[in-house]
Short mmCIF file of C-alpha atoms in Angstrom, two decimals:
data_model
loop_
_atom_site.label_atom_id
_atom_site.label_comp_id
_atom_site.label_asym_id
_atom_site.label_seq_id
_atom_site.Cartn_x
_atom_site.Cartn_y
_atom_site.Cartn_z
CA MET A 129 -23.67 3.60 -0.61
CA PHE A 130 -24.63 0.70 -2.88
CA ARG A 131 -23.27 -1.85 -0.39
CA ARG A 132 -25.26 -0.28 2.45
CA ILE A 133 -28.45 -0.56 0.37
CA LEU A 134 -27.67 -4.22 -0.25
CA SER A 135 -27.29 -4.74 3.51
CA TRP A 136 -30.76 -3.31 4.21
CA ALA A 137 -32.12 -5.51 1.46
CA ALA A 138 -30.44 -8.53 3.01
CA ALA A 139 -31.99 -7.78 6.41
CA PHE A 140 -35.46 -7.42 4.86
CA ALA A 141 -34.99 -10.66 2.95
CA ALA A 142 -34.01 -12.45 6.15
CA ILE A 143 -37.30 -11.34 7.75
CA LEU A 144 -39.18 -12.82 4.80
CA SER A 145 -37.05 -15.99 5.04
CA VAL A 146 -35.73 -15.36 1.57
CA THR A 147 -32.25 -16.68 0.78
CA VAL A 148 -29.96 -13.84 -0.30
CA ALA A 149 -26.75 -14.69 -2.16
CA PHE A 150 -23.63 -12.60 -1.93
CA ALA A 151 -20.63 -12.49 -4.20
CA PRO A 152 -18.24 -15.27 -3.11
CA ALA A 153 -15.08 -13.21 -3.45
CA ALA A 154 -13.57 -9.95 -4.58
CA SER A 155 -13.10 -9.59 -8.32
CA ALA A 156 -10.30 -11.60 -9.89
CA ALA A 157 -8.55 -8.38 -10.89
CA ASP A 158 -8.69 -7.04 -7.32
CA THR A 159 -7.48 -10.34 -5.88
CA GLU A 160 -4.52 -10.42 -8.24
CA ALA A 161 -3.73 -6.78 -7.50
CA ILE A 162 -3.77 -7.46 -3.75
CA ALA A 163 -1.38 -10.35 -4.33
CA LYS A 164 1.05 -7.79 -5.77
CA SER A 165 1.21 -5.97 -2.42
CA ALA A 166 4.10 -6.21 0.03
CA GLY A 167 2.13 -5.19 3.12
CA GLN A 168 2.53 -6.77 6.54
CA LYS A 169 0.00 -9.53 7.21
CA TRP A 170 -1.51 -10.51 10.57
CA VAL A 171 -3.58 -13.19 12.29
CA LEU A 172 -5.85 -12.87 15.33
CA LYS A 173 -5.96 -15.43 18.16
CA SER A 174 -8.85 -15.54 20.61
CA GLU A 175 -8.01 -15.80 24.31
CA ALA A 176 -11.38 -17.46 24.96
CA THR A 177 -11.08 -20.29 22.42
CA GLY A 178 -7.30 -20.43 22.08
CA LYS A 179 -7.85 -20.56 18.34
CA TYR A 180 -7.27 -18.28 15.36
CA VAL A 181 -9.98 -16.20 13.73
CA SER A 182 -10.93 -17.68 10.37
CA THR A 183 -12.99 -16.44 7.40
CA GLU A 184 -15.76 -18.91 6.59
CA ILE A 185 -15.62 -18.50 2.84
CA ASN A 186 -17.15 -21.93 2.19
CA ASP A 187 -20.49 -20.76 3.62
CA THR A 188 -23.24 -19.44 1.36
CA GLY A 189 -25.92 -16.77 1.47
CA ASN A 190 -26.17 -14.58 4.56
CA GLN A 191 -23.56 -16.66 6.38
CA TRP A 192 -20.85 -16.17 3.77
CA ALA A 193 -17.44 -15.04 5.12
CA LYS A 194 -18.49 -14.89 8.76
CA LEU A 195 -15.57 -14.74 11.19
CA ARG A 196 -15.08 -17.48 13.78
CA ALA A 197 -12.25 -18.13 16.27
CA ARG A 198 -11.98 -21.80 15.47
CA SER A 199 -8.74 -22.55 13.57
CA ASP A 200 -5.84 -24.45 15.15
CA LYS A 201 -3.21 -22.87 12.91
CA PRO A 202 -3.09 -19.81 10.66
CA GLY A 203 -3.35 -20.03 6.89
CA ALA A 204 -4.88 -18.09 4.02
CA TRP A 205 -8.34 -18.02 5.67
CA GLU A 206 -6.86 -16.40 8.79
CA ARG A 207 -4.54 -13.76 7.30
CA PHE A 208 -5.44 -10.11 6.99
CA THR A 209 -3.88 -6.66 6.58
CA LEU A 210 -4.54 -3.56 8.68
CA HIS A 211 -5.83 -0.47 6.88
CA THR A 212 -6.90 3.02 7.93
CA ASP A 213 -8.81 5.83 6.30
CA ASP A 214 -8.53 8.22 9.26
CA GLU A 215 -4.76 8.44 9.85
CA GLY A 216 -4.61 5.59 12.35
CA LYS A 217 -7.42 6.57 14.71
CA THR A 218 -9.19 3.35 13.74
CA VAL A 219 -8.25 0.27 11.72
CA SER A 220 -10.03 -1.97 9.25
CA LEU A 221 -9.16 -5.65 8.73
CA ARG A 222 -9.01 -6.84 5.11
CA PHE A 223 -8.99 -10.63 4.97
CA GLU A 224 -6.89 -12.35 2.34
CA ALA A 225 -9.35 -15.18 1.64
CA SER A 226 -12.30 -12.99 0.66
CA GLY A 227 -10.41 -9.82 -0.33
CA TYR A 228 -12.93 -7.82 1.73
CA PHE A 229 -12.96 -5.93 5.04
CA ALA A 230 -14.39 -7.31 8.28
CA SER A 231 -17.83 -5.71 8.59
CA THR A 232 -20.23 -5.52 11.56
CA GLU A 233 -23.72 -6.69 10.62
CA ILE A 234 -25.67 -4.27 12.79
CA GLU A 235 -28.88 -4.60 10.77
CA ASP A 236 -29.40 -8.34 11.14
CA GLY A 237 -32.00 -7.93 13.90
CA GLY A 238 -31.82 -11.57 14.97
CA THR A 239 -29.49 -13.92 16.81
CA HIS A 240 -26.59 -12.82 14.61
CA ASP A 241 -26.98 -9.10 15.22
CA GLY A 242 -23.48 -7.60 15.28
CA MET A 243 -21.95 -10.63 13.54
CA LEU A 244 -18.63 -9.96 11.81
CA ARG A 245 -18.21 -10.98 8.20
CA ALA A 246 -15.31 -10.34 5.82
CA ARG A 247 -17.48 -8.83 3.13
CA GLY A 248 -17.07 -5.02 3.32
CA ALA A 249 -16.25 -3.72 -0.16
CA ASN A 250 -14.91 -0.42 1.20
CA ILE A 251 -14.35 1.26 4.54
CA GLY A 252 -17.27 2.82 6.41
CA SER A 253 -18.36 2.90 10.07
CA TRP A 254 -19.23 -0.81 9.94
CA GLU A 255 -15.62 -1.63 9.01
CA ARG A 256 -13.83 0.63 11.53
CA PHE A 257 -12.48 -0.69 14.82
CA THR A 258 -10.45 0.88 17.60
CA LEU A 259 -7.57 -1.32 18.77
CA VAL A 260 -7.50 -1.16 22.58
CA PRO A 261 -4.25 -2.58 24.08
CA LYS A 262 -4.74 -5.05 26.94
CA GLY A 263 -1.11 -6.03 27.60
CA ASP A 264 1.02 -9.00 26.51
CA GLY A 265 0.26 -8.36 22.85
CA LYS A 266 -3.48 -8.67 23.42
CA TYR A 267 -6.09 -6.23 22.11
CA ALA A 268 -9.80 -5.61 22.31
CA LEU A 269 -11.58 -4.51 19.13
CA LEU A 270 -14.10 -1.75 19.70
CA GLY A 271 -16.51 -1.61 16.76
CA GLN A 272 -17.32 1.93 15.69
CA ALA A 273 -20.75 1.11 14.27
CA GLU A 274 -22.43 0.69 17.69
CA ASP A 275 -19.55 1.30 20.14
CA MET A 276 -19.43 -2.36 21.13
CA TYR A 277 -16.47 -4.69 21.75
CA VAL A 278 -16.03 -7.76 19.59
CA SER A 279 -16.71 -11.04 21.43
CA ALA A 280 -15.93 -14.65 20.52
CA GLU A 281 -19.10 -16.66 21.19
CA VAL A 282 -17.65 -19.60 23.09
CA ASN A 283 -20.97 -20.59 24.67
CA ASP A 284 -22.35 -21.63 21.28
CA THR A 285 -21.68 -25.34 20.83
CA GLY A 286 -23.00 -25.61 17.30
CA SER A 287 -21.84 -24.34 13.93
CA ASP A 288 -21.45 -20.84 15.32
CA TYR A 289 -18.91 -21.78 17.98
CA GLY A 290 -16.39 -18.94 18.24
CA LEU A 291 -18.49 -16.58 16.09
CA LEU A 292 -17.28 -12.99 16.33
CA ARG A 293 -19.93 -10.43 17.26
CA ALA A 294 -19.63 -6.76 18.24
CA ARG A 295 -22.03 -6.93 21.18
CA SER A 296 -20.21 -6.35 24.51
CA LYS A 297 -19.89 -3.16 26.55
CA THR A 298 -17.03 -4.58 28.66
CA VAL A 299 -13.81 -6.51 28.05
CA GLY A 300 -13.27 -10.00 29.41
CA SER A 301 -11.56 -13.11 28.06
CA TRP A 302 -14.14 -13.37 25.28
CA GLU A 303 -13.11 -9.90 24.04
CA ARG A 304 -9.32 -10.27 24.18
CA PHE A 305 -7.32 -11.25 21.09
CA THR A 306 -3.61 -11.61 20.36
CA LEU A 307 -2.38 -9.94 17.18
CA GLU A 308 0.42 -11.98 15.58
CA LYS A 309 2.53 -11.32 12.51
CA ALA A 310 1.83 -13.83 9.75
CA GLY A 311 4.28 -15.61 7.47
CA ALA A 312 7.93 -16.57 7.59
CA ALA A 313 10.60 -13.90 7.97
CA GLY A 314 10.63 -11.63 4.96
CA ILE A 315 7.60 -13.17 3.23
CA GLN A 316 5.14 -10.61 4.56
CA GLU A 317 7.49 -7.83 3.54
CA GLY A 318 7.33 -8.76 -0.11
CA VAL A 319 9.83 -11.48 -1.06
CA LYS A 320 8.58 -13.01 -4.28
CA ASP A 321 10.22 -16.41 -4.59
CA SER A 322 13.35 -16.72 -2.51
CA GLY A 323 11.78 -16.42 0.94
CA ALA A 324 14.79 -14.41 2.11
CA ALA A 325 15.05 -10.84 3.31
CA VAL A 326 18.17 -10.38 1.18
CA PRO A 327 18.33 -10.94 -2.59
CA PRO A 328 19.89 -14.05 -4.13
CA VAL A 329 23.49 -13.81 -5.33
CA ALA A 330 23.66 -11.89 -8.60
CA GLY A 331 25.22 -13.65 -11.55
CA PRO A 332 27.32 -12.20 -14.37
CA ALA A 333 25.66 -9.84 -16.84
CA ALA A 334 26.67 -8.25 -20.14
CA SER A 335 26.73 -4.53 -20.72
CA SER A 336 23.32 -3.11 -21.57
CA THR A 337 21.31 0.09 -21.62
CA ALA A 338 18.35 0.21 -19.23
CA GLN A 339 15.49 2.55 -20.11
CA VAL A 340 14.09 3.83 -16.82
CA MET A 341 10.99 5.96 -16.21
CA SER A 342 9.75 7.56 -12.97
CA TRP A 343 6.33 9.15 -12.52
CA ASN A 344 4.24 10.33 -9.57
CA VAL A 345 0.80 9.37 -10.90
CA CYS A 346 -1.09 11.38 -8.24
CA GLY A 347 -3.33 8.41 -7.56
CA ASN A 348 -4.58 9.42 -4.11
CA ILE A 349 -6.22 12.75 -4.75
CA ASN A 350 -8.77 14.93 -3.02
CA THR A 351 -11.29 17.49 -4.25
CA ASP A 352 -8.72 20.30 -4.00
CA SER A 353 -6.13 18.48 -6.07
CA PRO A 354 -5.23 19.67 -9.56
CA CYS A 355 -4.82 16.04 -10.63
CA ASN A 356 -7.50 14.69 -12.96
CA GLY A 357 -9.80 17.61 -12.24
CA GLY A 358 -10.03 16.71 -8.56
CA LYS A 359 -11.60 13.31 -9.27
CA PRO A 360 -10.30 9.89 -8.19
CA ILE A 361 -8.38 8.13 -10.94
CA GLY A 362 -9.84 4.79 -12.00
CA LYS A 363 -7.65 1.83 -12.88
CA ASP A 364 -8.53 1.93 -16.59
CA ALA A 365 -7.86 5.66 -16.87
CA LEU A 366 -4.51 5.28 -15.11
CA ALA A 367 -3.46 2.36 -17.31
CA ALA A 368 -4.39 4.33 -20.43
CA GLY A 369 -2.57 7.41 -19.13
CA ILE A 370 0.62 5.46 -18.48
CA ASN A 371 0.60 3.94 -21.95
CA ASP A 372 -0.11 7.34 -23.49
CA ARG A 373 2.90 8.78 -21.67
CA ILE A 374 5.10 5.86 -22.73
CA GLU A 375 4.08 6.27 -26.37
CA LYS A 376 5.23 9.90 -26.25
CA ALA A 377 8.61 8.94 -24.75
CA ALA A 378 11.76 8.59 -26.83
CA SER A 379 12.21 4.93 -25.84
CA TYR A 380 10.01 2.21 -24.38
CA PRO A 381 10.94 1.72 -20.68
CA ASP A 382 12.40 -1.42 -19.18
CA VAL A 383 11.64 -0.29 -15.63
CA ILE A 384 9.09 2.16 -14.20
CA PHE A 385 9.09 3.78 -10.75
CA PHE A 386 5.60 4.83 -9.56
CA GLN A 387 4.65 7.04 -6.62
CA GLU A 388 1.23 7.97 -5.17
CA PHE A 389 -0.03 4.69 -6.55
CA CYS A 390 -3.15 2.75 -5.49
CA GLU A 391 -2.69 -0.92 -4.64
CA LYS A 392 -5.55 -2.29 -6.77
CA HIS A 393 -4.19 -0.53 -9.85
CA ALA A 394 -1.14 -2.83 -9.92
CA LYS A 395 -2.64 -5.67 -11.93
CA PRO A 396 -4.57 -3.49 -14.43
CA VAL A 397 -1.43 -1.46 -15.07
CA GLU A 398 0.58 -4.64 -15.54
CA LEU A 399 -1.92 -5.96 -18.09
CA ALA A 400 -2.02 -2.64 -19.93
CA LEU A 401 1.78 -2.55 -20.17
CA GLU A 402 1.82 -6.10 -21.53
CA ASP A 403 -0.83 -5.23 -24.10
CA LYS A 404 1.33 -2.44 -25.54
CA GLY A 405 4.86 -3.54 -24.73
CA PRO A 406 7.36 -6.10 -26.01
CA TYR A 407 7.46 -8.37 -22.95
CA GLN A 408 5.75 -9.55 -19.78
CA TRP A 409 5.73 -7.23 -16.74
CA ASP A 410 5.63 -7.61 -12.98
CA VAL A 411 4.14 -4.64 -11.07
CA ARG A 412 4.68 -4.71 -7.30
CA PHE A 413 3.29 -2.41 -4.61
CA ALA A 414 4.43 -1.21 -1.16
CA PRO A 415 2.08 0.68 1.18
CA VAL A 416 2.56 3.97 2.95
CA THR A 417 1.36 3.57 6.55
CA TYR A 418 0.13 5.51 9.57
CA ASN A 419 0.98 4.76 13.19
CA VAL A 420 -2.12 3.36 14.89
CA ASP A 421 -3.04 5.38 17.98
CA GLY A 422 -1.76 3.94 21.25
CA THR A 423 -0.53 0.63 19.85
CA GLY A 424 2.92 0.85 18.24
CA LEU A 425 1.36 -0.79 15.17
CA LYS A 426 1.04 0.52 11.64
CA ALA A 427 -1.87 0.39 9.22
CA HIS A 428 -1.89 0.91 5.46
CA LYS A 429 -3.15 4.28 4.31
CA GLU A 430 -6.14 3.85 1.99
CA CYS A 431 -6.51 5.49 -1.40
CA MET A 432 -9.60 7.67 -1.49
CA ASP A 433 -12.88 5.97 -2.29
CA ALA A 434 -13.76 6.31 -5.99
CA ASP A 435 -17.56 6.26 -6.30
CA GLY A 436 -17.97 3.28 -3.97
CA TYR A 437 -14.97 1.37 -5.32
CA ASP A 438 -12.17 0.66 -2.89
CA ARG A 439 -8.84 1.12 -4.71
CA GLY A 440 -6.81 -0.48 -1.93
CA ALA A 441 -3.87 0.95 -0.06
CA TYR A 442 -1.84 4.01 -1.08
CA GLY A 443 1.91 3.88 -1.66
CA VAL A 444 4.66 3.28 -4.20
CA ALA A 445 5.11 0.67 -6.90
CA ILE A 446 7.68 -0.65 -9.33
CA ALA A 447 7.27 -2.26 -12.75
CA VAL A 448 10.06 -4.56 -13.95
CA PRO A 449 10.32 -7.42 -16.46
CA ASP A 450 8.59 -10.55 -15.21
CA GLU A 451 11.92 -12.33 -14.75
CA ASN A 452 12.51 -10.68 -11.36
CA SER A 453 13.05 -13.23 -8.60
CA TRP A 454 13.07 -10.97 -5.55
CA TYR A 455 11.51 -7.76 -4.31
CA GLN A 456 11.35 -6.03 -0.96
CA ALA A 457 9.37 -3.21 0.63
CA TYR A 458 11.08 -0.84 3.05
CA GLU A 459 9.59 1.57 5.53
CA LEU A 460 11.65 4.75 5.35
CA PRO A 461 12.46 6.59 8.60
CA SER A 462 9.68 9.15 8.98
CA PRO A 463 8.42 11.59 11.63
CA GLU A 464 5.49 10.41 13.76
CA THR A 465 3.83 13.83 13.84
CA TYR A 466 4.35 17.41 12.72
CA VAL A 467 2.87 20.80 13.56
CA ASN A 468 1.28 22.71 10.68
CA ASN A 469 1.04 26.48 10.17
CA LYS A 470 -2.07 26.66 12.33
CA GLY A 471 -0.27 25.09 15.28
CA VAL A 472 -2.20 21.83 14.91
CA THR A 473 -0.35 18.56 15.47
CA ARG A 474 -0.94 16.16 12.61
CA LYS A 475 -0.04 12.52 11.97
CA ALA A 476 2.76 12.04 9.43
CA GLU A 477 2.72 9.41 6.71
CA GLN A 478 5.30 6.67 7.23
CA ARG A 479 6.91 6.75 3.78
CA ALA A 480 8.00 3.73 1.74
CA ALA A 481 10.38 2.41 -0.89
CA ILE A 482 10.28 -0.79 -2.90
CA CYS A 483 13.19 -2.59 -4.61
CA ALA A 484 13.20 -5.36 -7.21
CA SER A 485 15.98 -7.36 -8.83
CA VAL A 486 16.33 -8.06 -12.55
CA PRO A 487 18.65 -11.10 -12.83
CA SER A 488 19.51 -10.74 -16.54
CA GLN A 489 20.94 -7.28 -15.79
CA ALA A 490 22.26 -8.06 -12.30
CA ALA A 491 20.48 -4.81 -11.49
CA MET A 492 18.65 -3.61 -8.38
CA TYR A 493 15.91 -1.07 -9.05
CA CYS A 494 14.25 0.95 -6.28
CA SER A 495 11.29 3.36 -6.26
CA ALA A 496 10.70 5.75 -3.36
CA HIS A 497 8.56 8.64 -2.16
CA PHE A 498 10.11 10.87 0.51
CA SER A 499 8.32 12.96 3.14
CA THR A 500 7.32 16.41 1.95
CA GLY A 501 9.76 19.01 3.20
CA GLY A 502 9.14 22.65 4.00
CA LYS A 503 6.75 24.85 5.90
CA ASP A 504 3.37 23.32 6.75
CA TRP A 505 4.43 19.85 5.55
CA ASP A 506 5.36 16.67 7.42
CA ASP A 507 9.11 17.35 7.42
CA PRO A 508 9.15 21.15 7.89
CA LYS A 509 12.85 21.39 8.81
CA ARG A 510 13.92 18.63 6.39
CA GLU A 511 15.28 16.56 9.26
CA TRP A 512 13.95 13.24 7.94
CA GLN A 513 14.65 13.50 4.24
CA PRO A 514 18.43 12.98 4.71
CA LYS A 515 17.68 9.80 6.70
CA GLN A 516 15.37 8.61 3.95
CA ALA A 517 18.03 9.36 1.33
CA ALA A 518 20.64 7.39 3.29
CA MET A 519 18.35 4.37 3.59
CA LEU A 520 17.39 4.46 -0.08
CA MET A 521 21.06 4.45 -1.13
CA GLU A 522 21.79 1.58 1.26
CA LYS A 523 18.94 -0.61 0.02
CA ALA A 524 19.63 0.07 -3.67
CA ASP A 525 23.33 -0.75 -3.35
CA GLN A 526 23.00 -4.49 -2.65
CA SER A 527 26.17 -6.56 -2.96
CA GLY A 528 26.77 -7.80 -6.50
CA TYR A 529 23.96 -5.72 -8.04
CA ARG A 530 24.11 -2.62 -10.21
CA PRO A 531 21.90 0.00 -8.54
CA VAL A 532 19.39 2.31 -10.22
CA PHE A 533 16.93 4.18 -8.01
CA GLY A 534 14.76 7.26 -7.79
CA GLY A 535 11.24 8.59 -7.51
CA ASP A 536 9.53 11.62 -6.03
CA LEU A 537 12.07 12.75 -3.44
CA ASN A 538 10.18 15.95 -2.56
CA VAL A 539 13.22 18.23 -2.47
CA SER A 540 14.97 20.38 -5.08
CA PRO A 541 18.65 19.82 -6.07
CA PRO A 542 21.69 21.33 -4.31
CA ALA A 543 22.06 23.95 -7.06
CA ARG A 544 18.78 25.45 -5.84
CA GLY A 545 19.96 25.75 -2.25
CA PHE A 546 18.95 22.36 -0.82
CA SER A 547 21.63 20.05 0.57
CA VAL A 548 19.50 16.93 1.25
CA LEU A 549 20.58 15.14 -1.93
CA THR A 550 24.24 16.24 -1.93
CA PRO A 551 25.41 12.78 -0.71
CA MET A 552 23.50 11.16 -3.58
CA TYR A 553 24.98 13.49 -6.17
CA ASP A 554 28.45 12.97 -4.69
CA ARG A 555 28.21 9.16 -5.06
CA TYR A 556 25.99 8.76 -8.12
CA GLN A 557 25.05 10.30 -11.44
CA GLU A 558 21.61 11.88 -11.75
CA CYS A 559 19.73 11.36 -15.00
CA ASP A 560 19.14 15.07 -15.69
CA GLU A 561 22.35 16.46 -14.18
CA LYS A 562 23.44 19.45 -16.24
CA ASN A 563 27.17 19.79 -17.05
CA GLY A 564 28.26 18.62 -13.62
CA VAL A 565 25.88 21.04 -11.89
CA TYR A 566 23.56 19.42 -9.37
CA ASP A 567 20.36 20.57 -11.03
CA GLY A 568 17.91 19.58 -13.78
CA ASP A 569 14.64 20.38 -15.51
CA ASP A 570 11.51 21.07 -13.46
CA THR A 571 9.14 18.18 -12.84
CA LYS A 572 6.34 19.84 -10.80
CA ASP A 573 5.13 23.43 -10.36
CA GLY A 574 8.45 25.05 -11.25
CA GLU A 575 10.52 22.67 -9.13
CA LYS A 576 12.65 19.61 -9.76
CA ILE A 577 11.64 16.94 -7.24
CA ASP A 578 11.63 13.74 -9.36
CA TYR A 579 14.88 11.85 -9.96
CA ILE A 580 16.68 8.80 -11.35
CA PHE A 581 20.13 7.99 -9.89
CA SER A 582 22.80 5.41 -10.75
CA PRO A 583 26.61 5.18 -10.46
CA TYR A 584 26.70 4.70 -14.23
CA THR A 585 26.53 7.10 -17.17
CA PHE A 586 23.20 8.20 -18.59
CA ALA A 587 23.21 8.13 -22.38
CA ALA A 588 20.04 10.20 -22.48
CA CYS A 589 17.53 11.89 -20.18
CA SER A 590 14.30 13.77 -20.78
CA VAL A 591 11.39 15.23 -18.85
CA GLN A 592 7.98 15.07 -20.49
CA THR A 593 6.53 18.54 -20.01
CA TYR A 594 2.86 17.71 -20.13
CA VAL A 595 0.74 16.65 -17.20
CA GLY A 596 -2.07 14.33 -18.21
CA LEU A 597 -3.71 12.79 -15.12
CA SER A 598 -1.01 13.94 -12.72
CA ASP A 599 0.50 17.26 -11.64
CA HIS A 600 3.98 15.75 -12.09
CA TYR A 601 5.98 15.40 -15.28
CA SER A 602 7.56 12.01 -15.85
CA ILE A 603 11.33 11.63 -16.12
CA HIS A 604 12.96 9.16 -18.54
CA GLY A 605 16.58 8.05 -18.50
CA ALA A 606 18.80 5.63 -20.45
CA VAL A 607 21.46 4.33 -18.07
CA GLN A 608 24.45 2.43 -19.50
CA LEU A 609 25.08 -0.63 -17.32
CA PRO A 610 28.66 -1.94 -17.66
CA PRO A 611 29.46 -5.67 -17.84
CA LYS A 612 29.56 -7.48 -14.54
#
């Protein structure tokens, strides 16, 4: 709401010929948090100009961050990620250079009416576009604010050449754009330093005990959620809640698996861990996505708006010591749709996992969040959870590395009548496994659905039976890594 008021004020100021200044970029904390994300990045190429769409972040005042199809090659000013707050019906484009969403300036009233600028702080109607396929990888962008297609203004020969405006009722060459993946192979998927889709060769490592924690923080909540009283969780509250939980644990963790995590919480959580802990941390994020209607593309699911503050995408995260040299996000096999109890077909979340290496331990750590199984959920017959389990085991068990993995797997153990995790229990030890029985203490609402697995012995395991911000208990395990 505050941003909309600013926009009206900007339009009024323009009428009075008053110069209005806008913030030159997203906050430093948000920018650093976004840099922790492993989401796919894109660039947009105009058919009319033959050039890439660029964010004009060197402009000032009302012209700041306008979008123009004028760049010969893609770089930081041209890259963006696709997001959705309506399960893939529409998409929003968040540009890397400004950290903000492309927004349609429908209140300008002058020659720039409908101009696109990368300055939307959160997603509203001005930031929503329908991707309309036009063949050969080309799309038209239908702005939802006024039901107009985005055009590249190629008839302007001045400083606004190639300016993007949502102002056309039809699609021609000016309205067609090619959507291209950005970055070298693997980079856009989350490789930190190596630039490779596979981790570097693991070196030797001494025996050690790794303290591992896993917690579904319930970051993306709604008004019906029991988490945090049905209110969105702010980054400071989450950071404080994590440290409070760690202080109550038997041992300080070396690695933390997070689920239902908001992208822009990554950096604040990292800083909070460093403030309380014995070493530097690296917190990395991987988005959960939705299939975008009619396109074959995927867009990041957004965390719910918290009082006008966009918290970024929704997904999973992992916290490891800052020595890690490689990490990778994985999209788990997930259903496209499901039918709920009312017979309504719903979109299913495309679930995610994220893995990170810790060289000093020659260890590969992976955090995951499986589809929800059972009646009225996205995997009602539990057909996809076994596929997700198989992929998680495969990605954790990288050659030369000692695997430790887990998270919110959304299914109870075999001892309670569920066979999904039997292959995991057959190959690995589970932190809270009781006397060889495939079971453990409850972690949510009378069920055990949160896990830590490894092929190695757990010296200790505990479940913290208090909730705090989340409706999940956290699980803590001490896994004994043998020499390698």
